[in-house]
PDB file of C-alpha atoms in Angstrom:
ATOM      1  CA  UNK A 100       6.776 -15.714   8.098  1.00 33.00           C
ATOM      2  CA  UNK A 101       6.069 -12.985   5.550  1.00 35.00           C
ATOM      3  CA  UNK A 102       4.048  -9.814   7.781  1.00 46.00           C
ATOM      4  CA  UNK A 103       1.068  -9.417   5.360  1.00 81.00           C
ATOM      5  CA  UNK A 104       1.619  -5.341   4.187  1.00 91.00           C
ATOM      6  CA  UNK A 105       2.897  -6.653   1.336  1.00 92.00           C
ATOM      7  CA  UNK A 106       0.570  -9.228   0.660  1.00 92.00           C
ATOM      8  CA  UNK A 107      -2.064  -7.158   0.704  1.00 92.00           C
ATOM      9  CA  UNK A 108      -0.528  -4.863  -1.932  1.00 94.00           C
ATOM     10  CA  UNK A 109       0.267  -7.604  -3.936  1.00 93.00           C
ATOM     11  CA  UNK A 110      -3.343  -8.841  -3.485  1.00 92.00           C
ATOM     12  CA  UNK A 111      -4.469  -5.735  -4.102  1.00 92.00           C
ATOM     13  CA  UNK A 112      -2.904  -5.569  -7.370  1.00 92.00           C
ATOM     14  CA  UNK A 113      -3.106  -9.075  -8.666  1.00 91.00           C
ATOM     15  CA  UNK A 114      -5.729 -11.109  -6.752  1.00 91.00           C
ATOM     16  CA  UNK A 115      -2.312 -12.783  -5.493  1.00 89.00           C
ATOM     17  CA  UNK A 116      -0.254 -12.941  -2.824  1.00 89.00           C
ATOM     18  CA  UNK A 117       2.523 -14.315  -4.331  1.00 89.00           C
ATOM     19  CA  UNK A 118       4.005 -11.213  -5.525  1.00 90.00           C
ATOM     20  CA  UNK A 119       4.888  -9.860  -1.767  1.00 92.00           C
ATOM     21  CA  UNK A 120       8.888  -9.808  -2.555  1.00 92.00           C
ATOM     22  CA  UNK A 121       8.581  -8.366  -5.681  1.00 94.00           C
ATOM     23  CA  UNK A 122       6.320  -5.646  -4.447  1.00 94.00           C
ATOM     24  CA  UNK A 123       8.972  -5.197  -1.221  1.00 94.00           C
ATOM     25  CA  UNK A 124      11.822  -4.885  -3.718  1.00 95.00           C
ATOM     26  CA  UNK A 125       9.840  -2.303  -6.193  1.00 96.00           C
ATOM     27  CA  UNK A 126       9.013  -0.148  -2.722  1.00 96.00           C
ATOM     28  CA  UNK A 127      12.613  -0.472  -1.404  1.00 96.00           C
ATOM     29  CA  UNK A 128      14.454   0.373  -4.489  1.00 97.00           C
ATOM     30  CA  UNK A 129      11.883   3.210  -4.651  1.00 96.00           C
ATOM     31  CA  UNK A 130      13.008   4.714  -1.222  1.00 97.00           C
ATOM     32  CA  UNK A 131      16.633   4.467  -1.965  1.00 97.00           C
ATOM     33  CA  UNK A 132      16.351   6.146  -5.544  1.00 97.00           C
ATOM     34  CA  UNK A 133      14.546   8.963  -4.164  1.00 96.00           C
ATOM     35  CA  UNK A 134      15.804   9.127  -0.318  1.00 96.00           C
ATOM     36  CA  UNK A 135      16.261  12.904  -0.342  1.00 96.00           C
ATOM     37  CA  UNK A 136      12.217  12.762  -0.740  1.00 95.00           C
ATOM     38  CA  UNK A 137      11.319  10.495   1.376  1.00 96.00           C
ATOM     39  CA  UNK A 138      13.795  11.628   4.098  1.00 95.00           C
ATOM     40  CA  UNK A 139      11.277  14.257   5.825  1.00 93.00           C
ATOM     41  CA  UNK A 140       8.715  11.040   6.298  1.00 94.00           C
ATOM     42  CA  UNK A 141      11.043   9.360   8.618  1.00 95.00           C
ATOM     43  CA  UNK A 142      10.770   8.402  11.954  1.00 94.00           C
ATOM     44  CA  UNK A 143      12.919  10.783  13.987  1.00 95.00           C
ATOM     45  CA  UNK A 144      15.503   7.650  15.750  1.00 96.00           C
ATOM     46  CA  UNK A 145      16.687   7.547  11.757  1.00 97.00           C
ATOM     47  CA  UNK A 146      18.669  10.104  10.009  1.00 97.00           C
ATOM     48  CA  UNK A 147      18.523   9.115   6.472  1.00 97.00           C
ATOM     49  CA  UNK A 148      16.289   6.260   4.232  1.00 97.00           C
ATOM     50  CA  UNK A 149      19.587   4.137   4.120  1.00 97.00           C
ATOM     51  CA  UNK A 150      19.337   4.017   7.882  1.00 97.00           C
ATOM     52  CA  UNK A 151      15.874   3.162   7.991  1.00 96.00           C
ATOM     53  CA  UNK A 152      16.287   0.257   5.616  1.00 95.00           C
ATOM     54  CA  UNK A 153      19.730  -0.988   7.019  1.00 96.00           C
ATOM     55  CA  UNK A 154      18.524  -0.779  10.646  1.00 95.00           C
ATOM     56  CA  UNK A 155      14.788  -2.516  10.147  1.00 93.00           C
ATOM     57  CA  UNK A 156      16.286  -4.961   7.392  1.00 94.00           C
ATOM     58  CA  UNK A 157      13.462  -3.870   5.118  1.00 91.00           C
ATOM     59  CA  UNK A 158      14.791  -5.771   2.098  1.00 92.00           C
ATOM     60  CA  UNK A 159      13.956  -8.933   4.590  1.00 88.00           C
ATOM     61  CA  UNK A 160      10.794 -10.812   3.891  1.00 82.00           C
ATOM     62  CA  UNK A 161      10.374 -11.036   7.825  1.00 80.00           C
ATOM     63  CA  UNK A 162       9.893  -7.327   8.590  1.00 85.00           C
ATOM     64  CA  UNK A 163       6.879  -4.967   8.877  1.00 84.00           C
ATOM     65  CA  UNK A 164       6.348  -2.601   6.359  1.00 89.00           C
ATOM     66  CA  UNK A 165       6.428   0.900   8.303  1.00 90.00           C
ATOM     67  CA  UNK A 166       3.930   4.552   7.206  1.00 92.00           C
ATOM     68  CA  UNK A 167       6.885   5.562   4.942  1.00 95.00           C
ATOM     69  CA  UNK A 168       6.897   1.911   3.154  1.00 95.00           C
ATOM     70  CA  UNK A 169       3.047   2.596   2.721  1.00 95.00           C
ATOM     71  CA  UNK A 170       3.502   6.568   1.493  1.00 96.00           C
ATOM     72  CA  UNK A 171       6.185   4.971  -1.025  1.00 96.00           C
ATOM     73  CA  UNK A 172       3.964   2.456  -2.241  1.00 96.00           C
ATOM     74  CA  UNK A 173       1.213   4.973  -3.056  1.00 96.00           C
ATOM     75  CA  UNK A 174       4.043   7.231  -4.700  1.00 96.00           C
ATOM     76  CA  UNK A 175       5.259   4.321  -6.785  1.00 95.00           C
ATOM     77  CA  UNK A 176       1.832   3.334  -7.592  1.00 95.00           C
ATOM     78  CA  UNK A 177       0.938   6.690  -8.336  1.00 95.00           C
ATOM     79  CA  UNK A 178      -2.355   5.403  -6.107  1.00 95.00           C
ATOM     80  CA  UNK A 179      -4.167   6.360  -2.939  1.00 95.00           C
ATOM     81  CA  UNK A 180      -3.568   4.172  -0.002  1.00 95.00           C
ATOM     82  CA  UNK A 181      -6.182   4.293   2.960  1.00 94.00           C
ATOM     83  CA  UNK A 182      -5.690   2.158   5.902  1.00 93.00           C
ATOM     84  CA  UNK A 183      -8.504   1.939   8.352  1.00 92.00           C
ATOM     85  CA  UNK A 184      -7.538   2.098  12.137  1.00 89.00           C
ATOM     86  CA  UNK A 185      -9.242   2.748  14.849  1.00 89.00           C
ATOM     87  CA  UNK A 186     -12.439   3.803  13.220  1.00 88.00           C
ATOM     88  CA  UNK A 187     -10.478   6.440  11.433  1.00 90.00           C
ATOM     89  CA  UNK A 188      -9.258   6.269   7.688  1.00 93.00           C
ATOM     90  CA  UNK A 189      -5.472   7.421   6.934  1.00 93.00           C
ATOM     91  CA  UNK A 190      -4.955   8.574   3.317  1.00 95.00           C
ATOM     92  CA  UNK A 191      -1.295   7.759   2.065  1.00 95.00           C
ATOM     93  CA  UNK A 192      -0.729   9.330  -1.329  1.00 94.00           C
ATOM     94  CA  UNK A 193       1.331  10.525  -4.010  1.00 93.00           C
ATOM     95  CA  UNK A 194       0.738  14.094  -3.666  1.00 91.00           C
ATOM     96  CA  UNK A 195       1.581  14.345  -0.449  1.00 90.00           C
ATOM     97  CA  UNK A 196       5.562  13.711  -2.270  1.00 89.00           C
ATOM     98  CA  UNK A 197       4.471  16.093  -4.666  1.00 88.00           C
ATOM     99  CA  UNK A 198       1.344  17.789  -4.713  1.00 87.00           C
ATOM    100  CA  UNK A 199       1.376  18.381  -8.750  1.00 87.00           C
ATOM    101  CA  UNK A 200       1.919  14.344  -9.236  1.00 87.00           C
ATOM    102  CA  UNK A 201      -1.258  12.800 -11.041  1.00 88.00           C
ATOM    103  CA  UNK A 202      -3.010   9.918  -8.500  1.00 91.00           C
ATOM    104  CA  UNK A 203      -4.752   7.374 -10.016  1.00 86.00           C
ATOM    105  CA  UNK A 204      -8.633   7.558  -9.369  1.00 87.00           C
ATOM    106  CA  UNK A 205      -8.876   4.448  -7.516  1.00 90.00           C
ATOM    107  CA  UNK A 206      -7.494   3.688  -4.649  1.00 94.00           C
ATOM    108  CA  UNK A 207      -6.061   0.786  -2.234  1.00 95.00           C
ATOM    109  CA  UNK A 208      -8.288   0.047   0.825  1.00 94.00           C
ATOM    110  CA  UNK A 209      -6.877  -1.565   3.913  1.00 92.00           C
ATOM    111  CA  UNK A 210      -8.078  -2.258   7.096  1.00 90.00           C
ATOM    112  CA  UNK A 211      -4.966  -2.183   9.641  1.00 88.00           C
ATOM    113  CA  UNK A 212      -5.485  -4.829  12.537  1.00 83.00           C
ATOM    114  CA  UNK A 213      -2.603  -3.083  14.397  1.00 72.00           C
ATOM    115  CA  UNK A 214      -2.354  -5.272  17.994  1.00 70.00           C
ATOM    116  CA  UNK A 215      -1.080  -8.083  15.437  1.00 70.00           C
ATOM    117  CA  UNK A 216       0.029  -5.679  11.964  1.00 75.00           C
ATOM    118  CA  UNK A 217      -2.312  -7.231  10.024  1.00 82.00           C
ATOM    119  CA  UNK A 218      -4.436  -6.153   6.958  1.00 86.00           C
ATOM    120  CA  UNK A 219      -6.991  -6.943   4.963  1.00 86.00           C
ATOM    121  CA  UNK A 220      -8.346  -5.458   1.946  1.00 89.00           C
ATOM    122  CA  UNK A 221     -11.449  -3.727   2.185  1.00 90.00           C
ATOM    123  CA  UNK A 222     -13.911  -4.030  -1.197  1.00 85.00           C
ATOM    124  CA  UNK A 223     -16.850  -1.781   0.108  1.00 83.00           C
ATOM    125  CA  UNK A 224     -17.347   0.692   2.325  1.00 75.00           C
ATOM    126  CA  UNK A 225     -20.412   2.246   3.504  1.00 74.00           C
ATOM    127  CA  UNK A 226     -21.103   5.242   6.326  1.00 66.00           C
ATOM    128  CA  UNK A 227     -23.924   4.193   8.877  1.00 57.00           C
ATOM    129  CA  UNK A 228     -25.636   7.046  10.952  1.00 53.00           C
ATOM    130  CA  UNK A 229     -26.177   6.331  14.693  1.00 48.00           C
ATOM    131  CA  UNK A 230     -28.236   8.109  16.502  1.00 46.00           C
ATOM    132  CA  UNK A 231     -28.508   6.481  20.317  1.00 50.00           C
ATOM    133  CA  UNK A 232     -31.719   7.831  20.416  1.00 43.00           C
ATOM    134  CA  UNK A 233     -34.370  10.439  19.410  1.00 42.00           C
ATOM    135  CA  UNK A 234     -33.293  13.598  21.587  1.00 44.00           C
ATOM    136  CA  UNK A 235     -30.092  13.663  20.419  1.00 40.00           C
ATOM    137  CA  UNK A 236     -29.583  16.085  17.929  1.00 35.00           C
ATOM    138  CA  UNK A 237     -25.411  14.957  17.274  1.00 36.00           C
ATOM    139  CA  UNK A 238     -24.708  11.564  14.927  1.00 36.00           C
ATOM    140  CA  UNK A 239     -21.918  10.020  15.007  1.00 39.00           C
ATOM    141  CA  UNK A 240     -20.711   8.013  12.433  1.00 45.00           C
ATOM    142  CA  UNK A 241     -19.428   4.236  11.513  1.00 51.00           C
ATOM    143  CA  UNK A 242     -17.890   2.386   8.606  1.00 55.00           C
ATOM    144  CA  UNK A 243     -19.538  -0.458   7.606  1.00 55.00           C
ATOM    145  CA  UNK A 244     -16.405  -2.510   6.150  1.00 59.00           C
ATOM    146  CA  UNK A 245     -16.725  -5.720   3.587  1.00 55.00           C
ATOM    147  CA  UNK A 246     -13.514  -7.370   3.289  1.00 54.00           C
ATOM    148  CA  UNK A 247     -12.645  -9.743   0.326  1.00 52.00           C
ATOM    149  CA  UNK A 248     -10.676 -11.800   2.153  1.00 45.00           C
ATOM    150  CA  UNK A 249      -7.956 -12.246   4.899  1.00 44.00           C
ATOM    151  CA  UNK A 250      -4.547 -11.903   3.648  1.00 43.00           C
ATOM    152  CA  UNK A 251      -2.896 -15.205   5.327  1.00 38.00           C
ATOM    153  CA  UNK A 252       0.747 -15.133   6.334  1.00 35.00           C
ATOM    154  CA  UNK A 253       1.068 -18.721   4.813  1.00 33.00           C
ATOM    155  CA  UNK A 254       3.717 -19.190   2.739  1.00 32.00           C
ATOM    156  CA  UNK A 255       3.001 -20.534  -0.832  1.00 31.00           C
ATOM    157  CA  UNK A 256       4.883 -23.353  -2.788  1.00 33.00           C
ATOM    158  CA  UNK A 257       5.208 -22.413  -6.032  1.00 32.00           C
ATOM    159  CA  UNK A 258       7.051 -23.485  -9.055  1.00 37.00           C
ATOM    160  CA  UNK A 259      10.117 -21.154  -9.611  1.00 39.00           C
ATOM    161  CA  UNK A 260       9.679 -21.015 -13.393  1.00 43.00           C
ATOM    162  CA  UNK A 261       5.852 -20.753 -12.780  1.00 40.00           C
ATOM    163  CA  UNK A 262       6.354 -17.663 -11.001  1.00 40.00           C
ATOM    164  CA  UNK A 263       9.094 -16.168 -13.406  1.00 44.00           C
ATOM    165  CA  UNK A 264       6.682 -16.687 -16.721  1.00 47.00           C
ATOM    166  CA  UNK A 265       3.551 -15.747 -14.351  1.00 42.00           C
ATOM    167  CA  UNK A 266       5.556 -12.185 -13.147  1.00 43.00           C
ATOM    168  CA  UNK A 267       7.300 -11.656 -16.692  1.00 48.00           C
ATOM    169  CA  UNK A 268       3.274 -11.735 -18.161  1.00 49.00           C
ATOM    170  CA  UNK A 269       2.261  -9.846 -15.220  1.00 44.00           C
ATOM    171  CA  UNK A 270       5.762  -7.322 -14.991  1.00 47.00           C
ATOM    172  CA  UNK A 271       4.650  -6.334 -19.193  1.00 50.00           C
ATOM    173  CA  UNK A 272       1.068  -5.868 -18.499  1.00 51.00           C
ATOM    174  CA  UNK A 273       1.531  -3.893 -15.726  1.00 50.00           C
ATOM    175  CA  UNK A 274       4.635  -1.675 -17.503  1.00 52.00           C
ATOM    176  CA  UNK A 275       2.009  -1.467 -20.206  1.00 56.00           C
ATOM    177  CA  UNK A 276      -0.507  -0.116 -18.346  1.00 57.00           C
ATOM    178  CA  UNK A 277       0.891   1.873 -16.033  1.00 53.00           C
ATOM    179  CA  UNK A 278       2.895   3.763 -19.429  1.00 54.00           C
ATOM    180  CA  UNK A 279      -0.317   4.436 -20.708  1.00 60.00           C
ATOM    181  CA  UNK A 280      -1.437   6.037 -17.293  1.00 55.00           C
ATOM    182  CA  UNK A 281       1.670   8.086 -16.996  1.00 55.00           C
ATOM    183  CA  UNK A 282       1.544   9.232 -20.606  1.00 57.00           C
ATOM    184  CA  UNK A 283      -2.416  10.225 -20.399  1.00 59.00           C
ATOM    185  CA  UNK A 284      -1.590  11.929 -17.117  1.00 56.00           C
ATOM    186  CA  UNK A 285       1.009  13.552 -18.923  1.00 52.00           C
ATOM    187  CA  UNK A 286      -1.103  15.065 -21.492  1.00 57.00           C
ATOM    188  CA  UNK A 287      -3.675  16.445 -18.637  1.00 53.00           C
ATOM    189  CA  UNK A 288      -0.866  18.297 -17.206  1.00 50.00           C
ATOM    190  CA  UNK A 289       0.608  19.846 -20.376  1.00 53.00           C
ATOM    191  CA  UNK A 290      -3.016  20.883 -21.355  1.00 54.00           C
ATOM    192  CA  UNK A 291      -3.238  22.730 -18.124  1.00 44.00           C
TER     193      UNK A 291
END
């Protein structure tokens, strides 16, 4: 049973689960071509990104994704990640790798269900003021969250050569994309 970090990425993305494996390679393959970067975001039982891969079997479709598969993901993406968790957002992002990298303006919104590592992507948000009651001069504050849907842990049954055309369409539009990002990013910086 797939955990559904990656789903929701892929969701995220693509409107589609389906891409969960793919977006687990992309994120692994990340970590190990930069593990000197990545190395200070470790948890302190594992000495080096190889470890943490090796020892979790990360590259499995069975396994969590952990913080530093979520701060690669937003460094790959080159896009915010914010996971709600008890009533608190936590930014993941590219500049925390680097703070000169160029983040995309949007960003990923997840709400972590962590007693079962579960996530959903969040669509709106919206602040609510509380105030308990008229004497009170302190507010404290809650998130209003709309979700678009529940990422299942189902799996899907797809058609192999389905998927390969489907990902080869999506794999271009994406590359094309995300080369025009990186190149008008580019240009901000060397203006500066």
């Amino acid at each position: 049973m797939e955990i559904a970090y990656f789903r929701a990425i892929s969701y995220s993305l693509s409107n589609r689960q389906e891409y969960f494996g793919d977006i687990r390679r992309a994120i692994v393959d990340h970590l190990l071509r930069n593990a000197e970067v990545f190395k200070s975001f470790l948890q302190p039982r594992f000495k080096t990104v190889e470890e943490h891969i090796q020892t979790l079997r990360m590259e499995e479709n069975n396994v969590w994704g952990t913080e530093l598969e979520i701060v690669a993901c937003a460094d790959l993406l080159k896009t915010d990640i914010y996971t709600f968790f008890n009533g608190t957002w936590i930014k993941y992002s590219s500049s925390q790798i680097n703070s000169n990298n160029c983040v995309n303006d949007q960003a990923i919104y997840l709400q972590h269900n962590g007693d079962v590592n579960h996530y959903e992507v969040v669509t709106a948000v919206k602040q609510k003021t509380i105030s308990p009651n008229g004497l009170q001069s302190r507010q404290e504050h809650e998130y209003d969250i709309s979700r678009k849907s529940e990422v299942s842990t189902k799996k899907m049954k797809i058609d192999e050569n389905q998927m390969n055309d489907s990902l080869n369409n999506t794999d271009s539009k994406v590359l094309k994309n995300e080369k025009e990002r990186i190149r008008q990013c580019h240009a901000k910086v060397e203006k500066l």
